[in-house]
PDB file of C-alpha atoms and ligand atoms in Angstrom:
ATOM      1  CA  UNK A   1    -142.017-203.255 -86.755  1.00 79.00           C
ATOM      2  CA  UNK A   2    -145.328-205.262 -87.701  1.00 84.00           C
ATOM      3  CA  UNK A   3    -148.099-203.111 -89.696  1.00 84.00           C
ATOM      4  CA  UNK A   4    -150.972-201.903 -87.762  1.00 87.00           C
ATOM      5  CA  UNK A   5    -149.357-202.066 -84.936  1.00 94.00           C
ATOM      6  CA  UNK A   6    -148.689-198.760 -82.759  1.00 95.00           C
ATOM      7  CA  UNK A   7    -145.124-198.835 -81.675  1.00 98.00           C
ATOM      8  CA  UNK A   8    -144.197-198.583 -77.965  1.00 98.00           C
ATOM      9  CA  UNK A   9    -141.105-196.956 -76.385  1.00 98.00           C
ATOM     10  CA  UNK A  10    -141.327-198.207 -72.889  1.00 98.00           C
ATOM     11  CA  UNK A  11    -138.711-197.307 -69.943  1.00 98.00           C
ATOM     12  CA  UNK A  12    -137.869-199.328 -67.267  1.00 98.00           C
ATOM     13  CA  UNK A  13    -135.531-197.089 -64.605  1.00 98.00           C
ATOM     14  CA  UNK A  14    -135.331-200.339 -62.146  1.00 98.00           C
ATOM     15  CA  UNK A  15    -134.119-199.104 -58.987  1.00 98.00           C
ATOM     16  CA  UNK A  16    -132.544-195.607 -59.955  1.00 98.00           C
ATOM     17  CA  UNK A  17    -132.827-191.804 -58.822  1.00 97.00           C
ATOM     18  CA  UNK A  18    -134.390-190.073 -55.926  1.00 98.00           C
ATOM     19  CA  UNK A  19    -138.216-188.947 -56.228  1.00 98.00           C
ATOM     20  CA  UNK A  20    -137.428-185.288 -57.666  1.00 98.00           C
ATOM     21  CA  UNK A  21    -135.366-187.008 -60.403  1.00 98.00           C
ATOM     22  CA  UNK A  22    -137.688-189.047 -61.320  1.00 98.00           C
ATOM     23  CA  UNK A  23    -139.916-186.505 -61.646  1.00 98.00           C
ATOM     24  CA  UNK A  24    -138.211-184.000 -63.433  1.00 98.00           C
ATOM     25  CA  UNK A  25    -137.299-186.819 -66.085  1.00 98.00           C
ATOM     26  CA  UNK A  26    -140.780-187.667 -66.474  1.00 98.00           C
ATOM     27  CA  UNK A  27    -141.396-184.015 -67.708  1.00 97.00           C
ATOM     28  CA  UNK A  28    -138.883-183.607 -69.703  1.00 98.00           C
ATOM     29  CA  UNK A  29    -140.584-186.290 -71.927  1.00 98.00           C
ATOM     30  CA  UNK A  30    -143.988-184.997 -71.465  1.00 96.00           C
ATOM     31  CA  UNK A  31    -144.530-183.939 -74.809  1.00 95.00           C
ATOM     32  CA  UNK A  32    -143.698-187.724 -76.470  1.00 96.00           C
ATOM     33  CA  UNK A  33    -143.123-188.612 -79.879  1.00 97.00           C
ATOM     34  CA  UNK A  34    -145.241-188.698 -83.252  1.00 96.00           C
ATOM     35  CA  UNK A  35    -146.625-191.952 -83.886  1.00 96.00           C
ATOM     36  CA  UNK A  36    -144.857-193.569 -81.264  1.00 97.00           C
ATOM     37  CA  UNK A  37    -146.683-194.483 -77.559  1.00 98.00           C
ATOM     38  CA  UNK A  38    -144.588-193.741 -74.370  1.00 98.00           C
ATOM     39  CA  UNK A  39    -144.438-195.653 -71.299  1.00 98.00           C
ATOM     40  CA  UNK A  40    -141.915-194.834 -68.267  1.00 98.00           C
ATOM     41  CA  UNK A  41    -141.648-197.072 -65.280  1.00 98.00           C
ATOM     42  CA  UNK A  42    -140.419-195.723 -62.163  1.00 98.00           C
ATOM     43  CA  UNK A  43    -139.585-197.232 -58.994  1.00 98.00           C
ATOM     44  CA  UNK A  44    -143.259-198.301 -57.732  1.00 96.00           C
ATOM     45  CA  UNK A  45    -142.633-196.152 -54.370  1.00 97.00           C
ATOM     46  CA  UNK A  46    -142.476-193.318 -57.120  1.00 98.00           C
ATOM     47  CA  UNK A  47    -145.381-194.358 -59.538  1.00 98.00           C
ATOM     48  CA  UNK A  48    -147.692-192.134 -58.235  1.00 98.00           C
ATOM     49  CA  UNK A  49    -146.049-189.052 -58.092  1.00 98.00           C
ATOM     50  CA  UNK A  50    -144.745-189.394 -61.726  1.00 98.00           C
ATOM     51  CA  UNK A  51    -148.405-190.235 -62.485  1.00 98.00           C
ATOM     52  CA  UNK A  52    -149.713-186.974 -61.301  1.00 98.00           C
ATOM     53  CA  UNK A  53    -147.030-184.876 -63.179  1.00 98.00           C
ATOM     54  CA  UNK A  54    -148.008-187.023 -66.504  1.00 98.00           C
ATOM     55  CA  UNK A  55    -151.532-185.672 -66.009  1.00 97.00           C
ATOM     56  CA  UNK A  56    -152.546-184.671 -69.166  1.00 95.00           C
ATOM     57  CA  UNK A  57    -149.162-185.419 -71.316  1.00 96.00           C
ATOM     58  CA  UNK A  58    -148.635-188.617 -73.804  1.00 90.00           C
ATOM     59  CA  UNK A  59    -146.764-189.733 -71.314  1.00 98.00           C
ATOM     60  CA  UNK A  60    -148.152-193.581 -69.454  1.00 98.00           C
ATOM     61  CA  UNK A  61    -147.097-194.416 -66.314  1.00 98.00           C
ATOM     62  CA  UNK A  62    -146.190-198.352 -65.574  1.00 98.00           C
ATOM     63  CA  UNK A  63    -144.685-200.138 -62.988  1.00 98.00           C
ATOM     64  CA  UNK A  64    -141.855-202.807 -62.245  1.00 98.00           C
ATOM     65  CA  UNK A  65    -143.576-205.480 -60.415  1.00 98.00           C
ATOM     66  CA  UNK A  66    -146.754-206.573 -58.498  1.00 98.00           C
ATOM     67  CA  UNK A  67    -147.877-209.295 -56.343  1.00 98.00           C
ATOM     68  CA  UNK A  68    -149.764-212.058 -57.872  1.00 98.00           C
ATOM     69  CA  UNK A  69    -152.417-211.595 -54.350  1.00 98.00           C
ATOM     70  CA  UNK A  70    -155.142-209.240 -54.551  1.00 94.00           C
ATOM     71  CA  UNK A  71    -154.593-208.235 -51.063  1.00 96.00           C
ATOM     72  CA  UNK A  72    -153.495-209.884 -47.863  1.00 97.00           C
ATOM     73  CA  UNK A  73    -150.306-210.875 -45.216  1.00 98.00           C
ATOM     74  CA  UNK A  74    -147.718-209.884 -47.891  1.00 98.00           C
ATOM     75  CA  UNK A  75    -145.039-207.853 -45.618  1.00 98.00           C
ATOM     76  CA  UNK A  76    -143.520-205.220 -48.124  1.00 97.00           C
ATOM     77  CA  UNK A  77    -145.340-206.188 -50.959  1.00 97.00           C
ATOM     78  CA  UNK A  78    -147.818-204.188 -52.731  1.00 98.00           C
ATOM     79  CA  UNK A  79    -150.940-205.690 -55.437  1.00 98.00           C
ATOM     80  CA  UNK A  80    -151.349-204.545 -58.813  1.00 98.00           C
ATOM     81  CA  UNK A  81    -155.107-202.877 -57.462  1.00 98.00           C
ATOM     82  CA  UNK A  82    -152.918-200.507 -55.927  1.00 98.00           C
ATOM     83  CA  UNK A  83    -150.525-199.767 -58.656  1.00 98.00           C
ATOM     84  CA  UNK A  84    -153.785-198.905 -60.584  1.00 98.00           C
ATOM     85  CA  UNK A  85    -154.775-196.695 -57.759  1.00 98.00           C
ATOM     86  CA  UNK A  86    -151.178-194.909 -58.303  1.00 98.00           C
ATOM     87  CA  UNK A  87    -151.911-194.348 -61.427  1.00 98.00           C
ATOM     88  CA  UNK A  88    -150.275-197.130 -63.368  1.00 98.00           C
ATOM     89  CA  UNK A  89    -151.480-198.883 -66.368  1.00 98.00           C
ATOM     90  CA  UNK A  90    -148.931-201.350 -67.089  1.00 98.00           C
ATOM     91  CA  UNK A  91    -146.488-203.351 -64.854  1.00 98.00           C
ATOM     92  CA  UNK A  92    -143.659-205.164 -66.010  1.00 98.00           C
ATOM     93  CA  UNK A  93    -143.863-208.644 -64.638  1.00 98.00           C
ATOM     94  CA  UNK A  94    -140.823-211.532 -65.339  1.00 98.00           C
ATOM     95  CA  UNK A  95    -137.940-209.351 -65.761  1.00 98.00           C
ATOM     96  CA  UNK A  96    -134.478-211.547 -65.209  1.00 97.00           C
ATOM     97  CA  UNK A  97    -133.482-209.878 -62.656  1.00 98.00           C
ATOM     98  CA  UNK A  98    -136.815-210.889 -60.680  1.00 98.00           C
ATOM     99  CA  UNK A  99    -136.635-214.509 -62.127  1.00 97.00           C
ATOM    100  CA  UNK A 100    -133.181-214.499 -61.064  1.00 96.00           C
ATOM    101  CA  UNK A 101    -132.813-212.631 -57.602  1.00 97.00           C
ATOM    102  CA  UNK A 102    -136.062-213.135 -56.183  1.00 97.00           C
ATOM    103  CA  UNK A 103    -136.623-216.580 -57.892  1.00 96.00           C
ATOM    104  CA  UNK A 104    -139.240-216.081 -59.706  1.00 98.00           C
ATOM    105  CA  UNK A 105    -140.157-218.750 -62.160  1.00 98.00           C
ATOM    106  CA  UNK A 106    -143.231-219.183 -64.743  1.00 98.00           C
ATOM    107  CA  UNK A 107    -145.696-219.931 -62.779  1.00 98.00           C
ATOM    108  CA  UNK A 108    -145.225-217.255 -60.023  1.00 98.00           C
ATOM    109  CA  UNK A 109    -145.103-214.961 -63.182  1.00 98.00           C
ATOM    110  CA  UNK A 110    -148.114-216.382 -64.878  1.00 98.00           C
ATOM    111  CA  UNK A 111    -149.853-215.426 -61.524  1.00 98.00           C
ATOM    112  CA  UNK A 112    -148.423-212.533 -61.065  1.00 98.00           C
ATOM    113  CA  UNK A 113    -150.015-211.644 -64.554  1.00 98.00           C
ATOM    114  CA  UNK A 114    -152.851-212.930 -64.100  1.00 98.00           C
ATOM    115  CA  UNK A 115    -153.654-210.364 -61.179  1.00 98.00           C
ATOM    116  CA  UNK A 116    -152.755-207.482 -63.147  1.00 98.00           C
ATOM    117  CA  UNK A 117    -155.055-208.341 -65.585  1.00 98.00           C
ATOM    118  CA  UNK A 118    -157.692-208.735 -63.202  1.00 98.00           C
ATOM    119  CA  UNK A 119    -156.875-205.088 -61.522  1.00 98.00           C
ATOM    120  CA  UNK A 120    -157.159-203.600 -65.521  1.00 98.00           C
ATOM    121  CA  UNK A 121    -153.090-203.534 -65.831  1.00 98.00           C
ATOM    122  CA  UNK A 122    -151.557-203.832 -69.048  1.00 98.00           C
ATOM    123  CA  UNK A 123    -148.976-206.775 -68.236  1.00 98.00           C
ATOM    124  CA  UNK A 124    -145.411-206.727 -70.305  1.00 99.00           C
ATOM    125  CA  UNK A 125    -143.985-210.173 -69.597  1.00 98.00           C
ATOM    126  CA  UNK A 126    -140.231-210.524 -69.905  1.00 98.00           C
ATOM    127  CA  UNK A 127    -138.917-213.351 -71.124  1.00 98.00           C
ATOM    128  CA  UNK A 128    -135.296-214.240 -72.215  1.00 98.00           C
ATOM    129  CA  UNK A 129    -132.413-216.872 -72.031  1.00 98.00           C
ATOM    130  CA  UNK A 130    -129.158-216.589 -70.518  1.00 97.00           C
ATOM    131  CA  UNK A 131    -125.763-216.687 -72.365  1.00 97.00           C
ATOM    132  CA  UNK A 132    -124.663-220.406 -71.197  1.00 98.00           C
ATOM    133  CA  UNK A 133    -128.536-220.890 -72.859  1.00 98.00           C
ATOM    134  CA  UNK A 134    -127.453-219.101 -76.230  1.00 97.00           C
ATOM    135  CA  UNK A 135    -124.412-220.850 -76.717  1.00 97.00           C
ATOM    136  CA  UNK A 136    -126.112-224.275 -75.926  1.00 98.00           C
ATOM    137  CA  UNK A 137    -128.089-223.151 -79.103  1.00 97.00           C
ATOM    138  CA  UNK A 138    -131.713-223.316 -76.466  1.00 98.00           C
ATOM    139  CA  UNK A 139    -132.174-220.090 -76.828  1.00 98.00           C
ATOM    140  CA  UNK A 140    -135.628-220.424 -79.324  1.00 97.00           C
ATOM    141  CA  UNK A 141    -136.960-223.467 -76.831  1.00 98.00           C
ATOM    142  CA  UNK A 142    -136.274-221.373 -73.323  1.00 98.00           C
ATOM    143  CA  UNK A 143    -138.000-218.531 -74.420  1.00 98.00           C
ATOM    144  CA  UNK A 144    -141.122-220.938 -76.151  1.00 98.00           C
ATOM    145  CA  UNK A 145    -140.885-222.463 -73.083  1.00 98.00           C
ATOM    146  CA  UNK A 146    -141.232-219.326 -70.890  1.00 98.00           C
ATOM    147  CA  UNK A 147    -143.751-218.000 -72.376  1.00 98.00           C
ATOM    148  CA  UNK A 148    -145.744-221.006 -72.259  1.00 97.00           C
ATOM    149  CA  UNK A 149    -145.943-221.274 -68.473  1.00 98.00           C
ATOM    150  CA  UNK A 150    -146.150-217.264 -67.901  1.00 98.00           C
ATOM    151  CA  UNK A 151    -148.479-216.210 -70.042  1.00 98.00           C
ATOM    152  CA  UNK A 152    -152.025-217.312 -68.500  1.00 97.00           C
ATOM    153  CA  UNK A 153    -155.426-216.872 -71.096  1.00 94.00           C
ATOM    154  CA  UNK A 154    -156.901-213.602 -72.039  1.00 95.00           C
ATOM    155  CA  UNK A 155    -153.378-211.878 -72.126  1.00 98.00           C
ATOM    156  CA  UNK A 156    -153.527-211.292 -75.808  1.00 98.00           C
ATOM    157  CA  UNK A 157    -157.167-209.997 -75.384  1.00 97.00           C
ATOM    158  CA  UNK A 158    -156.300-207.487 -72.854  1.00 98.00           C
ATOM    159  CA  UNK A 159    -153.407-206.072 -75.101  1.00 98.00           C
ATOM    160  CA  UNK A 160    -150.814-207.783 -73.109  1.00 98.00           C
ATOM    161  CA  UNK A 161    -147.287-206.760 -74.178  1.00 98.00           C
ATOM    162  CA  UNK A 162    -144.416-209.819 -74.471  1.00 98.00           C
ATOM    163  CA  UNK A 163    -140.522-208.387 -73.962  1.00 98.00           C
ATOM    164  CA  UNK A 164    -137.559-210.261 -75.158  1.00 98.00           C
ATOM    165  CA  UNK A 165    -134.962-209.451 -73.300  1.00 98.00           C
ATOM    166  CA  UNK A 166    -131.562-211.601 -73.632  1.00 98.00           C
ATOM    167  CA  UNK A 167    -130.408-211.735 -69.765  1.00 97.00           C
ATOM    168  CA  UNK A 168    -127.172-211.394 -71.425  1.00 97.00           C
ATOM    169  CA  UNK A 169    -127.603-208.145 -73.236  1.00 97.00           C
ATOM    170  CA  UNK A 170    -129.011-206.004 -70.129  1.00 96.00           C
ATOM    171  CA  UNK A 171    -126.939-203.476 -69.271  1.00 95.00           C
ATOM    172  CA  UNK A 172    -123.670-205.127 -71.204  1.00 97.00           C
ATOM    173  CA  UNK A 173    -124.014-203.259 -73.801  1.00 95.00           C
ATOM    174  CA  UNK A 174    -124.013-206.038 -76.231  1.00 96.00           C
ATOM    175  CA  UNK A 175    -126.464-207.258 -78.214  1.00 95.00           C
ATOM    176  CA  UNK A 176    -127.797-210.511 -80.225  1.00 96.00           C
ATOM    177  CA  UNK A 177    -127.342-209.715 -84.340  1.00 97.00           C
ATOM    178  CA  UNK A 178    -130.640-208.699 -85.936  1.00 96.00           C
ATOM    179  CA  UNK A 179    -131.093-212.007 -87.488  1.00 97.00           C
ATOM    180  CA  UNK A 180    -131.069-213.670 -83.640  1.00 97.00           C
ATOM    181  CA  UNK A 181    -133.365-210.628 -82.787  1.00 98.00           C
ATOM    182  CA  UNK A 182    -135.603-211.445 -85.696  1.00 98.00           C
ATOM    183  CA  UNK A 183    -135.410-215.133 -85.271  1.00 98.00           C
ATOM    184  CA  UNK A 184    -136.507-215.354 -82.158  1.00 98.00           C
ATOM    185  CA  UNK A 185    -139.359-212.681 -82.998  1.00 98.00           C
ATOM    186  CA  UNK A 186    -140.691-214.792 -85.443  1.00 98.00           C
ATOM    187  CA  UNK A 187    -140.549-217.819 -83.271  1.00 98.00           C
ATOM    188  CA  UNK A 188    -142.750-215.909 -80.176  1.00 98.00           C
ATOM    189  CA  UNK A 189    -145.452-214.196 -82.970  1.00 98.00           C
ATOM    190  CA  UNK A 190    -145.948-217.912 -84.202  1.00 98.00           C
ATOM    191  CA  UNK A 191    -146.096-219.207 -80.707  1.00 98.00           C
ATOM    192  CA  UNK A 192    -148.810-216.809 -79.719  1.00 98.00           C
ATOM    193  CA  UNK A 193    -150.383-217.161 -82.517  1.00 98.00           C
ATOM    194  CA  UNK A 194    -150.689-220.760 -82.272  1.00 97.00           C
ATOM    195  CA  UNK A 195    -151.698-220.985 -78.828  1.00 97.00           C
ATOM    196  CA  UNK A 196    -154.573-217.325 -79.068  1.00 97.00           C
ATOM    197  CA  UNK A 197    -155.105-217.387 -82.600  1.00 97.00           C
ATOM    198  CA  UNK A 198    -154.523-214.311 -85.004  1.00 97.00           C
ATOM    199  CA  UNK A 199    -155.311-211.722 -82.658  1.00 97.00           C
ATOM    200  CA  UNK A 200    -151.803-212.636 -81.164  1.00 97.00           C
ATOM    201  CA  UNK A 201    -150.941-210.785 -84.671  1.00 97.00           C
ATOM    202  CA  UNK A 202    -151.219-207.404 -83.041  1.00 96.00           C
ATOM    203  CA  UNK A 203    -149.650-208.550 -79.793  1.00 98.00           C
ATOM    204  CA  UNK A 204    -146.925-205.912 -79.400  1.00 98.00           C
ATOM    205  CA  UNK A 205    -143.249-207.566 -79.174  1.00 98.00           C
ATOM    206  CA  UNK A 206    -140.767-205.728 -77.784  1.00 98.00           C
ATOM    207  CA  UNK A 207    -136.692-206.085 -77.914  1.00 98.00           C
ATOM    208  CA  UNK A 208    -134.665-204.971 -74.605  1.00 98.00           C
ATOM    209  CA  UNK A 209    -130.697-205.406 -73.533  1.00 98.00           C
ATOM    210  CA  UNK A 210    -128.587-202.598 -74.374  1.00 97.00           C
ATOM    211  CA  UNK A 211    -130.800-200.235 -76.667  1.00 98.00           C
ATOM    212  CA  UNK A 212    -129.334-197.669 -77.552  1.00 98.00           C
ATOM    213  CA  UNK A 213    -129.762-194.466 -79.947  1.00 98.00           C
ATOM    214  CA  UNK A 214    -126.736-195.969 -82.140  1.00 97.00           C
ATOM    215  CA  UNK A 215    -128.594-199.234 -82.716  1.00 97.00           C
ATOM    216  CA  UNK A 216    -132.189-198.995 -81.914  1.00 98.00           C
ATOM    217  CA  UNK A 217    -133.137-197.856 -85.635  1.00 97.00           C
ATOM    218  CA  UNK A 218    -131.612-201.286 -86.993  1.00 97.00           C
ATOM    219  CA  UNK A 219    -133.837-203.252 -83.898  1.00 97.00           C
ATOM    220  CA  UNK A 220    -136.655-201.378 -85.464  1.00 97.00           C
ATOM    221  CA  UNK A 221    -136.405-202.223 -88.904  1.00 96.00           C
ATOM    222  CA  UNK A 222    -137.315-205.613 -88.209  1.00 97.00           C
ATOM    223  CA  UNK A 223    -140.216-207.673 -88.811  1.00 96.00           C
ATOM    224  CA  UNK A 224    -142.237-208.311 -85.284  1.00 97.00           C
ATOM    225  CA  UNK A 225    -139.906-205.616 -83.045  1.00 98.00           C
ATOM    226  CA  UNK A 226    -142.686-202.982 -81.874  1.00 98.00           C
ATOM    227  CA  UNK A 227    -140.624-201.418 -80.038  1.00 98.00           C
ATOM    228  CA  UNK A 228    -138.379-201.466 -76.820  1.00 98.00           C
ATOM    229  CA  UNK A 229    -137.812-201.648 -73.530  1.00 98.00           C
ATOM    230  CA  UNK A 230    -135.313-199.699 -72.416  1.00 98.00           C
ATOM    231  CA  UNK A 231    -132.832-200.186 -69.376  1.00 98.00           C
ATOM    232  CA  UNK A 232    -130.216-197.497 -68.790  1.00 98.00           C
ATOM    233  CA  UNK A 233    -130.514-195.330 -71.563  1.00 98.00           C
ATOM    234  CA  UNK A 234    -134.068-194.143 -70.391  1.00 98.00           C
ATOM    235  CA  UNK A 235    -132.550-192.933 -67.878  1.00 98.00           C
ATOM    236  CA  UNK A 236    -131.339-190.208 -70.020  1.00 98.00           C
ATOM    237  CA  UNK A 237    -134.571-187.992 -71.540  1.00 98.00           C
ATOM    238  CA  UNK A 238    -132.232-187.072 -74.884  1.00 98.00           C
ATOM    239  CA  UNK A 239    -131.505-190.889 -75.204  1.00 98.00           C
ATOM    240  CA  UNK A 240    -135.077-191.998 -74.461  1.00 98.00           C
ATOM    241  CA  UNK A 241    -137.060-189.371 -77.304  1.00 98.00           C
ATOM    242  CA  UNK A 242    -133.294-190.258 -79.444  1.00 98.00           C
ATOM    243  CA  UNK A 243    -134.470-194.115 -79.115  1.00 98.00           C
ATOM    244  CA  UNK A 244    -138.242-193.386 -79.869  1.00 98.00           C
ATOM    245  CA  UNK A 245    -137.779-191.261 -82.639  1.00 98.00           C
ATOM    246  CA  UNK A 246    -135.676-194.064 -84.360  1.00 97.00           C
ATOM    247  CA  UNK A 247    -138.971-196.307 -84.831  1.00 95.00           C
ATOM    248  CA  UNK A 248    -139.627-195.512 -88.817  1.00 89.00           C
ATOM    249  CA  UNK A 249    -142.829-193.334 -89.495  1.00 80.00           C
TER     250      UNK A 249
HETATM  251  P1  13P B   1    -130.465-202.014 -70.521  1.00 97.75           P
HETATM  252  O1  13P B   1    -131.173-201.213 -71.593  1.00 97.75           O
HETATM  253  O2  13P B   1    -129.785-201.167 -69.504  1.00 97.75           O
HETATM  254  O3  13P B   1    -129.590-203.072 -71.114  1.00 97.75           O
HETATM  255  O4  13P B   1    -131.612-202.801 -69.700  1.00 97.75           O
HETATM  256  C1  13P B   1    -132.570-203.513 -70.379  1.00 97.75           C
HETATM  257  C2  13P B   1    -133.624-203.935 -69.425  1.00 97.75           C
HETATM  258  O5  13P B   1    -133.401-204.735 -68.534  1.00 97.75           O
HETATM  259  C3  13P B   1    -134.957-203.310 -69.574  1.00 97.75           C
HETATM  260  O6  13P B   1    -135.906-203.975 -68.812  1.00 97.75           O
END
């Protein structure tokens, strides 16, 4: 974790459980965690129901993707002004399974961002390299590189959130080592830094692929991780509060 900076436990259910699941899942983490900041992103077509149960709770409500239009001829699409209306406050926006299966690259993500910042969304920005990436030893350019071209200006400003997120870790149940976790940490904090200046010093980082309650206290330990993003284990409400109560007081 960095100093001074609140830790976040964020889920991301992708496309999982009926509307009375996600519902009752939502409450049963309604009354949070100490010291720690909750975020649970349901399916958008269930945002605003979870919303309106989190009413009142320490609970925030985000969602999984916007468009980068404010409004328009966008068949089956829906803008991040609505997700607001839902309820939302943050939408995840670049996640590898959008770059990969609805090609999405950096600029339609730097777009994409840039509306929800413009609709008073708190963006968190995925970014991540593959395995074949890894092992060609790119892994600290891709992701430089990535957040380069999807980050757009006044991000940091807004409290935009950056997630590292291995493609090759989600939902493998492996992991990088916590020095690769760390390293490549380090390399986005100096990025940001270099590009906004030191207020990218309390830009929250997060790590995601395969956090778990097993490992996510040695994730937390180190320098830059805020906190997580969380695939299948938020899924489960024990795992999710097991995962947020790891972050150290
Ligand atoms: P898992 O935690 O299931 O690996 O998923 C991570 C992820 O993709 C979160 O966005």
């Amino acid at each position: 974790m960095t100093p001074g900076i609140r830790p976040l436990i964020a889920g991301n259910w992708k496309m999982h459980g009926s509307l009375r699941e996600a519902v009752r899942l939502a409450e049963a983490l309604r009354g949070g965690v100490p010291g720690v900041d909750l975020l649970i992103c349901p399916p958008n077509v269930h945002v605003h129901s979870v919303a309106v149960a989190m009413l009142g709770s320490r609970v925030a409500v985000g969602a999984q993707d916007c468009h980068a239009a404010l409004q328009g001829a966008h068949t089956g699409d829906v803008s991040a002004a609505m997700l607001r209306d839902a309820g939302a406050t943050h939408v995840i926006l670049g996640h590898s399974e959008r770059r990969a299966n609805h090609a999405e690259d950096d600029t339609t993500v730097c777009g994409k961002t840039e509306a929800a910042l413009a609709a008073g969304l708190i963006p968190i920005v995925c970014v991540g390299e593959t395995e074949a990436e890894r092992l060609a030893g790119h892994a600290e350019s891709v992701v430089t590189r990535q957040l380069e071209g999807s980050i757009p200006y006044g991000f940091v400003t807004a409290g935009g959130i950056v997630a590292y997120e291995p493609v090759w870790a989600i939902g493998t149940g492996r992991t990088p080592t916590e020095e690769e976790v760390a390293a490549i940490h380090d390399t986005m904090r100096e990025a940001l830094v270099d590009r906004f200046g030191p207020a990218a010093r309390t830009t929250r980082l997060l790590y995601g692929g395969s956090v778990k309650p097993a490992n996510a206290a040695g994730i937390f330990a180190l320098p830059d991780v805020d906190g997580a993003l969380v695939g299948g284990a938020s899924l489960v409400a024990a795992d999710f509060l097991a995962i947020a109560r790891a972050m150290p007081e």
